PDB file of C-alpha atoms in Angstrom:
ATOM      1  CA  UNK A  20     -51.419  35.056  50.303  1.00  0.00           C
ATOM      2  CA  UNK A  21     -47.593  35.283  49.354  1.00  0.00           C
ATOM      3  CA  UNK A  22     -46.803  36.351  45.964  1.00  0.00           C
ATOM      4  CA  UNK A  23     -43.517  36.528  44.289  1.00  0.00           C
ATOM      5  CA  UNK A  24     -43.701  38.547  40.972  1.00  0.00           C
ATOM      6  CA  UNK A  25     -45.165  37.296  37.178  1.00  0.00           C
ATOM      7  CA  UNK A  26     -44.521  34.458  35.121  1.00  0.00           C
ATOM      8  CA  UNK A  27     -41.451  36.509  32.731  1.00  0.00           C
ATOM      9  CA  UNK A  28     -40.091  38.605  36.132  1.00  0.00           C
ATOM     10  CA  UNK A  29     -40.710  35.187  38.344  1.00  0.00           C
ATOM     11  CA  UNK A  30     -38.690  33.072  35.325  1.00  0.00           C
ATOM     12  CA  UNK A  31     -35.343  35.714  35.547  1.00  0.00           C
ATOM     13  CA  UNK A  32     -35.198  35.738  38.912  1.00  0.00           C
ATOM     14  CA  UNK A  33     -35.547  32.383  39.317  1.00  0.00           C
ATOM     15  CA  UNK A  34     -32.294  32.354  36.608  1.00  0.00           C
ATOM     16  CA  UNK A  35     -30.820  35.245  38.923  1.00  0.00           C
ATOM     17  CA  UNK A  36     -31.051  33.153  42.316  1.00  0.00           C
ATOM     18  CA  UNK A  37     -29.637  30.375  40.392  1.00  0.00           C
ATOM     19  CA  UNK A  38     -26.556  32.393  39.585  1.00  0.00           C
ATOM     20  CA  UNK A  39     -26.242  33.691  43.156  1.00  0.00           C
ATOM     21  CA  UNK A  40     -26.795  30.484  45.192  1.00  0.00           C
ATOM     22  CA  UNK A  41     -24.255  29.139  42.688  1.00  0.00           C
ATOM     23  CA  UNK A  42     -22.117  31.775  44.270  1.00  0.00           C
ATOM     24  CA  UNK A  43     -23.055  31.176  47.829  1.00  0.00           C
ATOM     25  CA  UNK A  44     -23.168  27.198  47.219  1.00  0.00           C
ATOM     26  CA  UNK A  45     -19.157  26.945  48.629  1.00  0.00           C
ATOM     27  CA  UNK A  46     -20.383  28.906  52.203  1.00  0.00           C
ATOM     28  CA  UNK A  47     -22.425  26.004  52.960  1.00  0.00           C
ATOM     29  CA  UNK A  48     -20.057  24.064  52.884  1.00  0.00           C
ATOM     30  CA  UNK A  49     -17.118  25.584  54.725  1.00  0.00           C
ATOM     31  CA  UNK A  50     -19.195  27.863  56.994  1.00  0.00           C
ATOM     32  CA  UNK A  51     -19.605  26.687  60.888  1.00  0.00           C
ATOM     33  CA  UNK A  52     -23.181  26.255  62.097  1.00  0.00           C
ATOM     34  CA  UNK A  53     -23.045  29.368  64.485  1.00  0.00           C
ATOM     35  CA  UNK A  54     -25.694  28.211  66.528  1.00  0.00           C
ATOM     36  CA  UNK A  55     -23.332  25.625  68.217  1.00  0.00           C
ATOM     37  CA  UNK A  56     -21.336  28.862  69.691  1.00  0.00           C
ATOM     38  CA  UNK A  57     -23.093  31.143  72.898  1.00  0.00           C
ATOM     39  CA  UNK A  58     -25.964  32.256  72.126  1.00  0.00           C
ATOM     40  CA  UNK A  59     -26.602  35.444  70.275  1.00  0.00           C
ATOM     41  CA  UNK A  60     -28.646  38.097  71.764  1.00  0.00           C
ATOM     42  CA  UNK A  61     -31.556  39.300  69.319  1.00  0.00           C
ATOM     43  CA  UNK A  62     -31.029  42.941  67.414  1.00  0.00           C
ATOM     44  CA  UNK A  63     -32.539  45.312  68.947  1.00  0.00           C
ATOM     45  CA  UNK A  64     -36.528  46.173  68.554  1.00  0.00           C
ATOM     46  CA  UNK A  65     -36.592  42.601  67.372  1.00  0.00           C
ATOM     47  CA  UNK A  66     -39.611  40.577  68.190  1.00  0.00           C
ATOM     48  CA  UNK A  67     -37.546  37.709  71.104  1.00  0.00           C
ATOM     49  CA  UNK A  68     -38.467  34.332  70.746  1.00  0.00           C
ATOM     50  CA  UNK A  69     -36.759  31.055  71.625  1.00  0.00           C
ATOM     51  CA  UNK A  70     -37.840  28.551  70.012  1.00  0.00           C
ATOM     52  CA  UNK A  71     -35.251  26.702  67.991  1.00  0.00           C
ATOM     53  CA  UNK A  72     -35.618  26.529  63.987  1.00  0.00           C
ATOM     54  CA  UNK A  73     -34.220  23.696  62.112  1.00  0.00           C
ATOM     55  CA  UNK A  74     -33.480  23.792  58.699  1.00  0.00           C
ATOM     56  CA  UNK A  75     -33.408  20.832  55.952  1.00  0.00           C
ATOM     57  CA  UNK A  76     -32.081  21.470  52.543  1.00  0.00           C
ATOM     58  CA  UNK A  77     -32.407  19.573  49.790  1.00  0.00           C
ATOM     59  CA  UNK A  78     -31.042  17.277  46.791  1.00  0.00           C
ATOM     60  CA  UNK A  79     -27.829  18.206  46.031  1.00  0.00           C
ATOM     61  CA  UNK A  80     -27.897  21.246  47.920  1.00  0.00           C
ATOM     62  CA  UNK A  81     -26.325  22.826  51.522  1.00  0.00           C
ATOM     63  CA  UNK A  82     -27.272  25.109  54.241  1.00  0.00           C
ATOM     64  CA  UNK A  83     -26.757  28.251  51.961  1.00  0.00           C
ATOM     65  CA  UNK A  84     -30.147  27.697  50.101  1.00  0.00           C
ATOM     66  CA  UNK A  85     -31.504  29.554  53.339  1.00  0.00           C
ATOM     67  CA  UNK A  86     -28.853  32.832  53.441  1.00  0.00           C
ATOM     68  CA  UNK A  87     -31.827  34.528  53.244  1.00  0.00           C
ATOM     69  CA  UNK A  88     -34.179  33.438  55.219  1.00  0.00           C
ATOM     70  CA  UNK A  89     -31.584  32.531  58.035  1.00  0.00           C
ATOM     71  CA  UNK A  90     -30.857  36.635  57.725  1.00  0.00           C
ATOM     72  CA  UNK A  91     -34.269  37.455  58.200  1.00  0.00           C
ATOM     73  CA  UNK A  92     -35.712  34.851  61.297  1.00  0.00           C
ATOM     74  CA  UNK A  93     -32.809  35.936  63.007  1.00  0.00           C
ATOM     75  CA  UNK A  94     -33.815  39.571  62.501  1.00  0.00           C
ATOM     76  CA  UNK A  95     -36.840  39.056  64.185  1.00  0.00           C
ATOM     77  CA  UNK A  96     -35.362  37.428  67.159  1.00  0.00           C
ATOM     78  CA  UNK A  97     -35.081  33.272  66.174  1.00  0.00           C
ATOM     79  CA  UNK A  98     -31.392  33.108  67.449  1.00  0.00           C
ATOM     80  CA  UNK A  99     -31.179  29.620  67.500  1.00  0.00           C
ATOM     81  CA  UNK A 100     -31.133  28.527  64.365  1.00  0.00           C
ATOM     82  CA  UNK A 101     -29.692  25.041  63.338  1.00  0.00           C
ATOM     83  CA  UNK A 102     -28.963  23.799  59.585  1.00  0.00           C
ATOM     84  CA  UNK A 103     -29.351  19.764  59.287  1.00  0.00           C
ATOM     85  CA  UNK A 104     -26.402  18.958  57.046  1.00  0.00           C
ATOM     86  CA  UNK A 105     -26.674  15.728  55.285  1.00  0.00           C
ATOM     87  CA  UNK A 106     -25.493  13.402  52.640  1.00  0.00           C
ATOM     88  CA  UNK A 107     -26.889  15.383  49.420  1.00  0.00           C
ATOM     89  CA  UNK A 108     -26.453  12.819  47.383  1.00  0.00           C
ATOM     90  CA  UNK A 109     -26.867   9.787  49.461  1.00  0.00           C
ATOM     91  CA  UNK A 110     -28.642   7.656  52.350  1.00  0.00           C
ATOM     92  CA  UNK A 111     -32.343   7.527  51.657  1.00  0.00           C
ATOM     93  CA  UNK A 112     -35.249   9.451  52.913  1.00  0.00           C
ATOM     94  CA  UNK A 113     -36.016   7.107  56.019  1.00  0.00           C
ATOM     95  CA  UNK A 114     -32.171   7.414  57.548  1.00  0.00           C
ATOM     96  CA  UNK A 115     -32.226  10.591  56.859  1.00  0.00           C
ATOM     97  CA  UNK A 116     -35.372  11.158  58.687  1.00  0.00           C
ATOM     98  CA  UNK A 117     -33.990   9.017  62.200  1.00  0.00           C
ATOM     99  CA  UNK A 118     -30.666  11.216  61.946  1.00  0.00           C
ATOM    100  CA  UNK A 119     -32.488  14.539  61.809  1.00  0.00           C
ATOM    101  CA  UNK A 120     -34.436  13.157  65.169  1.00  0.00           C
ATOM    102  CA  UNK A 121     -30.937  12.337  66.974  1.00  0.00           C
ATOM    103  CA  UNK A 122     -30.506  16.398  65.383  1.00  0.00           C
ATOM    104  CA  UNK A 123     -33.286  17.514  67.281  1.00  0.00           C
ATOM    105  CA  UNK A 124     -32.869  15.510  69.763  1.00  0.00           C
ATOM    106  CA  UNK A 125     -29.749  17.948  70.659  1.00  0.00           C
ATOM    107  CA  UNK A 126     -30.712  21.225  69.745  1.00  0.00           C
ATOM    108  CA  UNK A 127     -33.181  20.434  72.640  1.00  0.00           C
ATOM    109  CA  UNK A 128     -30.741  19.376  74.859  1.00  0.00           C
ATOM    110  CA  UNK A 129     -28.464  22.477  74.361  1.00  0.00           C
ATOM    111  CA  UNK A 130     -31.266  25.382  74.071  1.00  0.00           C
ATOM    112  CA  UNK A 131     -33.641  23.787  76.964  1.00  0.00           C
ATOM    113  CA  UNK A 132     -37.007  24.106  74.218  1.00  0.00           C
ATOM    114  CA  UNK A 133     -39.606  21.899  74.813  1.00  0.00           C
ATOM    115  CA  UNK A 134     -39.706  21.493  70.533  1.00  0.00           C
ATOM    116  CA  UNK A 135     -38.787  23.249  67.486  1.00  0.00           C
ATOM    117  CA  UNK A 136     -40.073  24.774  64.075  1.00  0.00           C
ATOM    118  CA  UNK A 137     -38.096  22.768  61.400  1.00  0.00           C
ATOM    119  CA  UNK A 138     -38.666  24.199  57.558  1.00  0.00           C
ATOM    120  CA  UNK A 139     -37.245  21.891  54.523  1.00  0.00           C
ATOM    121  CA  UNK A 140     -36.215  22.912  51.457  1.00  0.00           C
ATOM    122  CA  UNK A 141     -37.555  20.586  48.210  1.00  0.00           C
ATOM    123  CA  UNK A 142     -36.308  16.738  49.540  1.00  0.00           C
ATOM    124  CA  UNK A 143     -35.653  18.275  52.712  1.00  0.00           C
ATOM    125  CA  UNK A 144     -39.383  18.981  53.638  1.00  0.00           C
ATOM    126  CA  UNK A 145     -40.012  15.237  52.553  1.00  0.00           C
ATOM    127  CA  UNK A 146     -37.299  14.415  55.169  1.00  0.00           C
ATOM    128  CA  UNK A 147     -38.803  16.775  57.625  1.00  0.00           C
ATOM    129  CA  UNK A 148     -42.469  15.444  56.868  1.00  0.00           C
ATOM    130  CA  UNK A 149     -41.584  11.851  57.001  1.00  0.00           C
ATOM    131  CA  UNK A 150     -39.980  12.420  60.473  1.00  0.00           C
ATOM    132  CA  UNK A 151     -42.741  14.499  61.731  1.00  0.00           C
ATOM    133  CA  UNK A 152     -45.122  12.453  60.895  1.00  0.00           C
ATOM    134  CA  UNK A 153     -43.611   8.789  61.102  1.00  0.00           C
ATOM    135  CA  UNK A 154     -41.252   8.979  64.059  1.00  0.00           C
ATOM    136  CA  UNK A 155     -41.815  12.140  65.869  1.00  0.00           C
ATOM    137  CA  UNK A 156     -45.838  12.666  65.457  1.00  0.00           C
ATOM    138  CA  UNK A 157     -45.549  16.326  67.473  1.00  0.00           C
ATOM    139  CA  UNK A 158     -43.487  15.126  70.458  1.00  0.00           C
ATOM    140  CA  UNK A 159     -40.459  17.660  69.751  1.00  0.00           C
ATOM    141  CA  UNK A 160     -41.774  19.388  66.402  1.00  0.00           C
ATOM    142  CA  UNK A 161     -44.371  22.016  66.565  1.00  0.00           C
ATOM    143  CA  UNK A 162     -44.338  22.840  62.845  1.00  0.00           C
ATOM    144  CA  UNK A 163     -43.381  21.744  59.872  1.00  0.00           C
ATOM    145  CA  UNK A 164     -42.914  23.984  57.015  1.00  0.00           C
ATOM    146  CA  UNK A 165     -42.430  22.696  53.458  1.00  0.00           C
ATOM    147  CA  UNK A 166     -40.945  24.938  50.404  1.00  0.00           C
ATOM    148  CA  UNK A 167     -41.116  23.868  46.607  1.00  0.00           C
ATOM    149  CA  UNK A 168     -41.358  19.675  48.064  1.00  0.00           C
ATOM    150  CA  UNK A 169     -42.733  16.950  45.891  1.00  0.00           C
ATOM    151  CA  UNK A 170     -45.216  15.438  48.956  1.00  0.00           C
ATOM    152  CA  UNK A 171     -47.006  13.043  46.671  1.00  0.00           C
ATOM    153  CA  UNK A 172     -43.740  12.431  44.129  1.00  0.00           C
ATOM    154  CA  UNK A 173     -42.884  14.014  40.731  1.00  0.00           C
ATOM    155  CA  UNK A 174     -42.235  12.794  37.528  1.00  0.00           C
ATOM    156  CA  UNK A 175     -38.934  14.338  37.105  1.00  0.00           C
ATOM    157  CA  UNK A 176     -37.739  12.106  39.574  1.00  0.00           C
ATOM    158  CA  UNK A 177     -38.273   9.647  36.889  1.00  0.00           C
ATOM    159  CA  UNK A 178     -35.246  11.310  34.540  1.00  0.00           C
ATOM    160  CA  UNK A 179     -32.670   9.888  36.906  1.00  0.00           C
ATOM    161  CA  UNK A 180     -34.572   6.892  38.164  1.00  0.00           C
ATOM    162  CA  UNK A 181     -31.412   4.745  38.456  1.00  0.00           C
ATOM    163  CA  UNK A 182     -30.309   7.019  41.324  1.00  0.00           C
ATOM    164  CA  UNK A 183     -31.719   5.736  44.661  1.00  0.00           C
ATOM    165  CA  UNK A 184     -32.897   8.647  46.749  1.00  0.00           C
ATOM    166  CA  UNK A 185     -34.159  10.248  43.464  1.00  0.00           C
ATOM    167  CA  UNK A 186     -36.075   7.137  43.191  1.00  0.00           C
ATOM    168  CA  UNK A 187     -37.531   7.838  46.360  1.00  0.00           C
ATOM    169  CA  UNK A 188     -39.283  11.262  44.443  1.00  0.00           C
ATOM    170  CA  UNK A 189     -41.386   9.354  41.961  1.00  0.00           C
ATOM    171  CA  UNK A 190     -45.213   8.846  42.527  1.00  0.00           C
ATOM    172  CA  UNK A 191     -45.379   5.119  42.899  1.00  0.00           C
ATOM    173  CA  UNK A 192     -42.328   5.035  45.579  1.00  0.00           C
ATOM    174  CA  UNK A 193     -42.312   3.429  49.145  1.00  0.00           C
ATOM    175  CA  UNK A 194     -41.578   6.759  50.748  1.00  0.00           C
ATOM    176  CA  UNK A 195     -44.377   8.765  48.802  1.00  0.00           C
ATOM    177  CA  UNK A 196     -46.820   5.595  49.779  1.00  0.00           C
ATOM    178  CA  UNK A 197     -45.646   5.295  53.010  1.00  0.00           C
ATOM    179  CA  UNK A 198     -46.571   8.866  53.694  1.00  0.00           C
ATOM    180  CA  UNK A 199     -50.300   8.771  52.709  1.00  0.00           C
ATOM    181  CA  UNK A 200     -50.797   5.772  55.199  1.00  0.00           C
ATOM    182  CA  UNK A 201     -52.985   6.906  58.461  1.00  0.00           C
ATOM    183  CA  UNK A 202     -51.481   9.413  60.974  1.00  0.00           C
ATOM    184  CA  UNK A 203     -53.995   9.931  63.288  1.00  0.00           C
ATOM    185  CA  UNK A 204     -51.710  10.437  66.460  1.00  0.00           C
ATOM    186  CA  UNK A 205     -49.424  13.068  64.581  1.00  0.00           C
ATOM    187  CA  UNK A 206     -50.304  16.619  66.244  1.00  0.00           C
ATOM    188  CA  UNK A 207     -47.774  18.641  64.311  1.00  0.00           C
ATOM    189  CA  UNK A 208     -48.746  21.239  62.302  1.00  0.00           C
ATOM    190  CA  UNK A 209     -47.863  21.671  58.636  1.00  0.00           C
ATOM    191  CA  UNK A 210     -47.861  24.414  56.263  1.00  0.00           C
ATOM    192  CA  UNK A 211     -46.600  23.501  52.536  1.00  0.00           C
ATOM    193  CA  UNK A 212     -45.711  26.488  49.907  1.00  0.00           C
ATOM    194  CA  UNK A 213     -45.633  25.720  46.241  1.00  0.00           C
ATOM    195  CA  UNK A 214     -44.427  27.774  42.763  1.00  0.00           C
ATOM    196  CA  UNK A 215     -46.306  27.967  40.061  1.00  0.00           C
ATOM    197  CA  UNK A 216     -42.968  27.732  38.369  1.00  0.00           C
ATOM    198  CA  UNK A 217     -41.423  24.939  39.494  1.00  0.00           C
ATOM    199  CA  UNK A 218     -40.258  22.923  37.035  1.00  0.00           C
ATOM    200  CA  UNK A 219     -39.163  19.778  39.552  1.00  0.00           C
ATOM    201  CA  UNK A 220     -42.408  19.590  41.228  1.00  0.00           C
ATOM    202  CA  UNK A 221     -44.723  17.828  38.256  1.00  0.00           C
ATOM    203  CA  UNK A 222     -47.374  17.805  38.848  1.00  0.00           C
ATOM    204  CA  UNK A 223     -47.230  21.464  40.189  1.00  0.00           C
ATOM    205  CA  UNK A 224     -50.305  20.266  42.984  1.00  0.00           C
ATOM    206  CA  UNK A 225     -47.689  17.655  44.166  1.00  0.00           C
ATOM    207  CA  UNK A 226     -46.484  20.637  46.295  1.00  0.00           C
ATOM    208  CA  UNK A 227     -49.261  20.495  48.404  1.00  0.00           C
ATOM    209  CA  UNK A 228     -50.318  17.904  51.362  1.00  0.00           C
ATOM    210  CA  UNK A 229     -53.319  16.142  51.190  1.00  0.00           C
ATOM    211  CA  UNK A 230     -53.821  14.492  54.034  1.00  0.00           C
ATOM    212  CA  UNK A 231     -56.707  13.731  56.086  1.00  0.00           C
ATOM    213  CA  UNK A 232     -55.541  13.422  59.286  1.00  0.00           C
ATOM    214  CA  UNK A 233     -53.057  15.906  59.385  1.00  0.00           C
ATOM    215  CA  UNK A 234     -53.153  19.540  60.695  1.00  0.00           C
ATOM    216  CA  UNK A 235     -52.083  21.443  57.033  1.00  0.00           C
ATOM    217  CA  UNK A 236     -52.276  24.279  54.865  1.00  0.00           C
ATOM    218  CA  UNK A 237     -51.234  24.969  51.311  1.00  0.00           C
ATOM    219  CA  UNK A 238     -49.938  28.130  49.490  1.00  0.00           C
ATOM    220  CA  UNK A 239     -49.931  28.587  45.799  1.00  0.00           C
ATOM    221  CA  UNK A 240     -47.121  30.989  45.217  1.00  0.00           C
ATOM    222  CA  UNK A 241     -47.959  32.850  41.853  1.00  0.00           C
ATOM    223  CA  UNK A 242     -44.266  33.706  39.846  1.00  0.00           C
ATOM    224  CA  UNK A 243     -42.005  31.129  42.489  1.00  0.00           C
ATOM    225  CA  UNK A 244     -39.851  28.674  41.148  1.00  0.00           C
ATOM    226  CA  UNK A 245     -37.912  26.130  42.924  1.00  0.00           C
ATOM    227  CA  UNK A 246     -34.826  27.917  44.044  1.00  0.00           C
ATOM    228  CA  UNK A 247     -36.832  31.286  44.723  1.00  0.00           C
ATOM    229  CA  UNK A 248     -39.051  29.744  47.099  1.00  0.00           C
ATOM    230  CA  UNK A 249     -36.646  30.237  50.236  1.00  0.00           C
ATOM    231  CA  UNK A 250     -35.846  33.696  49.047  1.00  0.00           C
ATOM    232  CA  UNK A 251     -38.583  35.006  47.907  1.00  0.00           C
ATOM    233  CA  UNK A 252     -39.146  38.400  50.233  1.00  0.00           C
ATOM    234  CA  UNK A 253     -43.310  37.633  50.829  1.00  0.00           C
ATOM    235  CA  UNK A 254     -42.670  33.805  51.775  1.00  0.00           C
ATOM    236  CA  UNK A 255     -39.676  35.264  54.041  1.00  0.00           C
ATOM    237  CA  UNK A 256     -42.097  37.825  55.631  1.00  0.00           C
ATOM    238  CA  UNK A 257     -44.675  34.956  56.388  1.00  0.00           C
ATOM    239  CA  UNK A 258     -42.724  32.328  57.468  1.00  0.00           C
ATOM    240  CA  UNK A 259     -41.016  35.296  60.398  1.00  0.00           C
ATOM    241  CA  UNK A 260     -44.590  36.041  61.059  1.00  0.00           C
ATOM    242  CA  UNK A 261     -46.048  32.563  61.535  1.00  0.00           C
ATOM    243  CA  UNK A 262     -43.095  31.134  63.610  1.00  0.00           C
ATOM    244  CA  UNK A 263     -43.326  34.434  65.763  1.00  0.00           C
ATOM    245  CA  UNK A 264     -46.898  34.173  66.320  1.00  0.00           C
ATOM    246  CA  UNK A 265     -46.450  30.362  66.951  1.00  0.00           C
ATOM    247  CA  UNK A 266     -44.297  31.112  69.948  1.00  0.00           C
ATOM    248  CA  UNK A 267     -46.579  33.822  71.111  1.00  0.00           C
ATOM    249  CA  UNK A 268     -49.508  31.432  70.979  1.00  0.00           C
ATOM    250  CA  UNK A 269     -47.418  28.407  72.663  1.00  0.00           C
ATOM    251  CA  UNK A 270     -46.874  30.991  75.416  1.00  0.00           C
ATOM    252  CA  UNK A 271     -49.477  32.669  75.761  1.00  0.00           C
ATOM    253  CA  UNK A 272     -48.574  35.728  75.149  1.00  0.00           C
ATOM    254  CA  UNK A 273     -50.808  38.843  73.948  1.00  0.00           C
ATOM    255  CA  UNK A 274     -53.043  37.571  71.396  1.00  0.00           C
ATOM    256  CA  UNK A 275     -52.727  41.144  69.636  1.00  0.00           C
ATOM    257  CA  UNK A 276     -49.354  41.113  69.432  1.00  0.00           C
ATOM    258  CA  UNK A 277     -48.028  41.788  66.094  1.00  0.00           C
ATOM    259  CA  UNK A 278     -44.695  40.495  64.565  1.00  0.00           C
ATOM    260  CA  UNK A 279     -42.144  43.367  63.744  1.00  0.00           C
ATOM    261  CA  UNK A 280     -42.080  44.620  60.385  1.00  0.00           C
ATOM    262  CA  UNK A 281     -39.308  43.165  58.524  1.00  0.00           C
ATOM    263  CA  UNK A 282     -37.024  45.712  56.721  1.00  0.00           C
ATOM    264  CA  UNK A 283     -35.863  44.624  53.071  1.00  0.00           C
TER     265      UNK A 283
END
């Protein structure tokens, strides 16, 4: 099981990430999405793959809440990697859903996959879950990975009620209900990480999916907070060792194949 470090270690660099995304913040905003150039050849020794990996961020937020993990899947070999960049700040979580399908929809298209891996950031796995589970139900998304997301609401959301897509976060919304209706034909695969430190998931167990007709798993991450959960090095190291052995298993490679050690 993942484990970022103690409650007092987890806390400062929690305040540390802060600080440096705060830094990074402006690169997701001016930075190209490389993956719309040629395609990059993986590093060398790095485990190939080809499967496309979509990423959702969050709430007020931008592609750079992934610099990390973006370094890292591409280090083992995920070359095609495509941020979703939406309104922050506005739409709701339904339009945002049907625009990240027209998203996939052409990362498809351009790499020739069959599907993708998409992994959402807070909001951003709500987006990716709602699509995933409401419009795409497995056709193009082979898994679904959620970090630090609110799947059954949270009752910070309730601090800035007046806001509309923050209203969408609280317990007794549309969305959140909407969600927990029956999905029986939805064959994608989800995996849902949570901090024990994560003071904008409240309930903390709101991080989790409870679902009884979909395919998921939950992590407890002991010492993550919200902003820590993309970066945090053991999540990274799963998440590059999952989505590997995902495409191994979709092809039929080696069973005992082993993802390639990731360096720090």
């Amino acid at each position: 099981m993942p484990a970022c470090p103690g409650p007092v270690l987890g806390a400062v660099r929690e305040l540390a990430w802060l600080v440096g995304h705060l830094v990074l913040y402006p690169t997701g905003l001016f930075t190209p999405d490389p993956a719309r150039g040629p395609a990059r050849e993986a590093p060398v020794g790095a485990g190939r793959t080809t499967t496309p990996v979509v990423l959702v961020h969050g709430l007020a937020d931008n592609r750079s809440i992934f610099a990390v993990l973006r370094r890292a899947l591409h280090r083992q070999g995920f070359t095609d990697i495509h941020p979703f960049d939406h309104n922050p700040l506005g739409g709701d979580i339904r339009s945002k859903a049907e625009l990240l399908d027209h998203h996939i929809a052409r990362v498809c298209a351009r790499t020739g996959a069959p599907y993708v891996h998409v992994v959402g950031h807070s909001l951003g796995g709500l987006v990716a879950r709602y699509h995933a589970q409401r419009i795409d139900r497995g056709a193009h998304v082979r898994t679904v990975v959620t970090l630090g997301t609110p799947h059954r609401g949270t009752l910070a959301a309730h601090l800035l009620r007046a806001h509309p897509l923050v209203r969408e976060l609280c317990p007794d919304s549309a969305v959140v209900a909407e969600l927990a209706l029956p999905a029986p034909d939805c064959t994608t695969r989800f995996l849902a990480y949570w901090g024990d430190l994560d003071p904008f998931v409240i309930p903390l167990a709101s991080g989790a999916i409870d679902h009884p007709d979909l395919d998921a798993a939950n992590i407890r991450v002991s010492g993550a907070g919200h902003l820590t959960l993309p970066a945090c090095r053991s999540i990274v190291l799963d998440l590059c060792t999952l989505l590997t052995d995902r495409h191994r298993a979709d092809h039929r490679e080696a069973p005992d194949a082993a993802a390639t050690p990731l360096a720090a």
